[in-house]
Amino acid sequence: MKNIFITVLLAGFCSLSGQNFKAYQFYDKKGKEVKTDKLVKELAEYDVVFFGENHNSSVNHWLQLRVTEALFEKKNGQIILGAEMFERDNQSQLNQYLNGKSDAKTLKDSARLWNNYTTDYKPLVDFAKTKKLNFIATNIPRKYASQTAKEGLESLNTLSAQEKTYIAQLPIKVTLDTPGYPEMKAMMGDHAEGTKVMNFISAQATKDATMAESILKNIQAGKTFIHYNGNYHSKEFGGIYWYIKQKNPNLKMAVISVFESEDPELKIPAKDYIPTDFNLIIPADMTKTF
């Protein structure tokens, strides 16, 4: 009996120790696993790369930094960084920090940094500072997106000429043909007022269109522009990607989308999975930064 118990115990231990605990797995659009070295090699061929994220995912942010570092090496430094997390009117404050003319505290006090900046985005900014890379604040100032949600897209026409430089050129086209926007409409429910729904979607559009314009204004031939944004802003080739395609359909762009999985082997989810060029699967129980 004792020998049987030991055998069962050892079998159980071997089973646990033999399990492959994955922190992440990349797949291509066809469902084939992609190793990070091949991922970086392929990304180097694109003009623009959207690296989608779940804002509170620690492994998501870690991979953004590691892939950026590897892409920098692969491209011999020919990359540009940009992010949703920085608003256009804070570009000068960001530049002051990147150029060594201000310190981290000054940046924190003068720019509207996200609450998770220190843990999740500062490493990327510091990498750009160390390597003397451009880091573009691409997003619309949040007060104008909020204004759009409350008062509608037309209210932006009342802004001053200076204020309008911080948003995409008006008028901004808003259509439910944009991937992801019908989903937003459905989330609002059948009982939501039509005007309220379109104002909400228009607010999202002001962000996407402004980030698209910011990227288009700052791309350079031969360089890869890597943009960090919430997954929703580029999933299903919608959002920022869609707006850039309207302006410059010839740009070669890649989207990295992110999905969570309960499967310890991080296989492709059976539902709610619409792949883009590259697809990052992460554990649903991975440590969250907030």
XYZ file of C-alpha atoms in Angstrom:
290
model
C 0.000 0.000 0.000
C 2.840 2.362 0.886
C 4.542 1.717 -2.464
C 1.279 2.412 -4.306
C 0.856 5.732 -2.447
C 4.414 6.817 -3.317
C 3.898 5.850 -6.962
C 0.681 7.919 -7.175
C 2.361 10.858 -5.440
C 5.328 10.789 -7.803
C 3.047 10.508 -10.821
C 1.153 13.584 -9.682
C 4.368 15.522 -9.093
C 5.759 14.603 -12.492
C 2.523 15.685 -14.114
C 2.701 19.110 -12.446
C 6.398 19.615 -13.039
C 6.016 18.555 -16.654
C 3.328 21.149 -17.337
C 4.502 24.030 -19.484
C 3.587 27.284 -17.725
C 3.489 29.933 -20.449
C 3.504 33.665 -19.841
C 2.640 34.515 -23.454
C 2.363 33.144 -26.962
C 2.318 34.954 -30.314
C 0.364 33.606 -33.308
C 0.191 34.834 -36.887
C -3.111 35.510 -38.661
C -3.259 31.888 -39.843
C -2.998 30.504 -36.309
C 0.641 29.443 -36.468
C 2.863 29.998 -33.423
C 5.423 32.764 -33.941
C 8.667 32.985 -31.978
C 9.744 36.452 -30.890
C 12.854 36.536 -33.093
C 10.727 35.835 -36.184
C 8.141 38.368 -34.981
C 10.779 41.095 -34.729
C 12.244 40.169 -38.125
C 8.818 40.529 -39.740
C 7.901 43.725 -37.887
C 11.073 45.358 -39.215
C 9.533 45.236 -42.707
C 6.562 47.438 -41.763
C 6.159 51.219 -41.860
C 3.834 51.266 -38.858
C 3.294 48.712 -36.102
C 0.399 48.956 -33.668
C 1.184 47.128 -30.438
C -2.204 46.680 -28.772
C -2.381 46.308 -25.028
C -4.586 45.627 -22.065
C -3.634 48.682 -20.027
C -3.186 46.746 -16.771
C -1.310 43.702 -18.093
C 2.230 43.418 -16.749
C 3.399 40.920 -19.368
C 1.877 43.049 -22.148
C 3.997 46.032 -21.082
C 7.093 43.902 -20.587
C 6.745 42.544 -24.124
C 6.275 46.020 -25.560
C 9.619 47.029 -24.099
C 11.439 43.843 -25.125
C 10.070 43.858 -28.676
C 10.947 47.555 -29.018
C 14.505 46.905 -27.846
C 14.856 44.025 -30.296
C 13.331 46.027 -33.137
C 15.784 48.862 -32.405
C 18.666 46.422 -32.843
C 17.157 44.819 -35.934
C 16.554 48.191 -37.610
C 19.900 49.703 -36.542
C 18.059 52.325 -34.531
C 15.692 53.308 -37.341
C 12.493 53.371 -35.279
C 10.108 56.012 -33.952
C 7.940 55.520 -30.879
C 4.495 56.911 -30.189
C 1.700 56.275 -27.729
C -1.944 56.832 -26.938
C -0.914 57.579 -23.348
C 0.518 60.984 -24.240
C -1.607 63.869 -25.512
C -0.524 66.210 -28.283
C -0.406 69.336 -26.157
C 2.105 67.630 -23.841
C 4.649 66.993 -26.627
C 6.913 69.851 -25.558
C 7.042 68.589 -21.949
C 7.834 65.092 -23.205
C 10.554 66.467 -25.492
C 12.112 68.412 -22.633
C 12.470 65.165 -20.691
C 13.744 63.190 -23.685
C 16.373 65.859 -24.379
C 17.566 65.881 -20.765
C 16.347 69.436 -20.167
C 13.928 68.376 -17.409
C 13.765 65.540 -14.905
C 11.150 62.872 -14.178
C 9.459 64.970 -11.486
C 9.087 67.949 -13.807
C 7.521 65.725 -16.467
C 5.135 64.284 -13.901
C 4.163 67.755 -12.664
C 3.768 69.323 -16.111
C 2.176 66.572 -18.225
C -1.028 64.584 -17.771
C 0.590 61.209 -17.204
C -1.482 58.080 -16.685
C -1.601 56.659 -13.157
C 0.377 53.596 -14.269
C 3.013 55.642 -16.109
C 5.882 54.822 -13.752
C 5.473 51.042 -13.946
C 4.197 50.620 -17.498
C 5.309 53.468 -19.782
C 8.325 55.128 -18.190
C 10.574 52.204 -19.260
C 9.636 52.883 -22.909
C 10.155 56.634 -22.549
C 13.501 56.094 -20.829
C 14.550 53.724 -23.611
C 13.744 56.437 -26.155
C 15.688 58.956 -24.054
C 18.743 56.711 -23.796
C 18.752 55.898 -27.510
C 17.845 59.475 -28.564
C 14.668 58.374 -30.327
C 11.619 60.450 -31.162
C 8.647 59.642 -28.945
C 5.416 61.136 -30.269
C 2.495 62.175 -28.083
C -0.249 61.125 -30.491
C -3.561 61.414 -28.655
C -6.173 64.154 -28.506
C -6.239 66.098 -25.210
C -8.842 64.255 -23.178
C -10.920 67.373 -22.513
C -11.794 67.631 -26.215
C -12.797 63.975 -26.429
C -14.936 64.508 -23.336
C -16.473 67.611 -24.907
C -17.353 65.587 -28.004
C -19.027 62.886 -25.906
C -21.172 65.501 -24.170
C -21.837 68.070 -26.877
C -21.171 66.315 -30.174
C -18.545 66.525 -32.890
C -19.772 69.898 -34.146
C -18.809 71.534 -30.848
C -15.135 71.214 -31.831
C -15.714 73.856 -34.509
C -15.858 76.468 -31.739
C -12.285 75.794 -30.595
C -9.548 78.340 -31.193
C -7.031 77.879 -33.992
C -4.395 76.866 -31.440
C -6.676 74.300 -29.804
C -7.493 72.785 -33.195
C -3.793 71.989 -33.726
C -4.122 69.375 -30.975
C -6.819 67.392 -32.796
C -7.200 65.838 -36.239
C -8.197 68.197 -39.017
C -11.916 68.897 -38.978
C -14.334 67.632 -40.082
C -13.578 64.166 -38.717
C -15.391 61.403 -40.577
C -17.403 59.174 -38.258
C -19.018 56.045 -39.651
C -20.237 52.714 -38.371
C -18.273 51.154 -41.235
C -15.231 51.458 -38.961
C -14.500 48.053 -37.357
C -15.279 48.101 -33.657
C -17.697 51.035 -33.772
C -20.843 48.893 -34.317
C -19.723 46.918 -31.255
C -19.578 50.159 -29.262
C -23.086 51.006 -30.444
C -24.330 47.578 -29.332
C -22.689 48.057 -25.922
C -24.763 51.203 -25.406
C -27.933 49.123 -25.636
C -31.170 49.429 -27.575
C -32.590 52.028 -25.201
C -29.795 54.575 -25.554
C -30.686 57.746 -27.435
C -29.355 57.983 -30.984
C -27.585 61.311 -30.429
C -25.980 60.091 -27.214
C -24.717 56.931 -28.926
C -23.205 58.824 -31.858
C -21.583 61.379 -29.541
C -19.972 58.522 -27.624
C -18.718 56.910 -30.831
C -17.594 60.299 -32.162
C -15.494 60.820 -29.029
C -13.731 57.541 -29.797
C -13.313 58.658 -33.396
C -11.649 61.931 -32.348
C -9.011 59.861 -30.523
C -8.492 57.405 -33.374
C -8.388 60.082 -36.069
C -6.016 62.287 -34.067
C -3.634 59.413 -33.352
C -3.740 58.447 -37.031
C -2.918 61.991 -38.106
C -0.111 62.219 -35.521
C 1.474 59.059 -36.908
C 1.143 60.231 -40.520
C 2.786 63.554 -39.655
C 5.761 61.876 -38.005
C 6.549 58.808 -40.114
C 9.889 58.815 -41.925
C 10.983 56.735 -44.893
C 12.952 53.670 -43.864
C 11.901 53.877 -40.238
C 9.340 51.746 -38.407
C 6.886 53.723 -36.289
C 5.806 51.544 -33.360
C 2.663 52.772 -31.624
C 1.415 51.617 -28.225
C -2.329 51.796 -27.767
C -5.226 50.109 -26.060
C -6.234 47.005 -27.966
C -9.592 48.499 -28.917
C -7.914 51.280 -30.914
C -6.543 48.859 -33.519
C -8.373 45.525 -33.082
C -9.885 44.004 -36.203
C -7.929 46.582 -38.255
C -10.249 49.318 -37.014
C -9.671 52.538 -35.106
C -6.322 54.190 -35.818
C -5.460 51.651 -38.518
C -8.721 52.381 -40.364
C -8.196 56.151 -40.281
C -4.651 55.875 -41.613
C -5.869 53.612 -44.429
C -8.307 56.337 -45.512
C -5.425 58.806 -45.888
C -2.583 56.581 -47.071
C -3.638 53.115 -48.241
C -0.117 52.315 -49.438
C 1.531 52.289 -46.023
C 2.549 48.834 -44.848
C 1.029 48.430 -41.392
C 0.875 45.584 -38.897
C -1.421 45.123 -35.915
C -0.540 43.152 -32.811
C -3.771 42.314 -30.986
C -4.003 40.883 -27.491
C -6.320 38.213 -26.081
C -6.589 36.560 -22.680
C -6.882 32.808 -22.236
C -7.706 30.431 -19.380
C -5.768 27.664 -21.131
C -2.344 27.108 -19.481
C -0.914 26.220 -22.911
C -2.253 29.527 -24.289
C -3.890 28.024 -27.314
C -6.010 30.246 -29.536
C -9.328 31.051 -27.791
C -12.327 29.213 -29.159
C -14.579 32.287 -29.112
C -14.349 36.073 -29.438
C -11.156 35.667 -31.451
C -10.763 37.806 -34.548
C -7.079 37.705 -35.500
C -5.001 40.500 -36.982
C -1.434 40.218 -38.337
C 0.015 39.052 -35.035
C -1.918 37.924 -31.988
C -0.644 37.882 -28.437
C -2.276 35.391 -26.084
C -1.680 35.979 -22.382
C -2.939 34.194 -19.253
C -6.197 35.578 -17.904
C -4.750 35.376 -14.396
C -1.520 37.208 -15.245
C -0.523 39.879 -12.693
C -2.362 43.172 -13.260
C -0.625 46.482 -12.595
C -3.833 48.090 -11.318
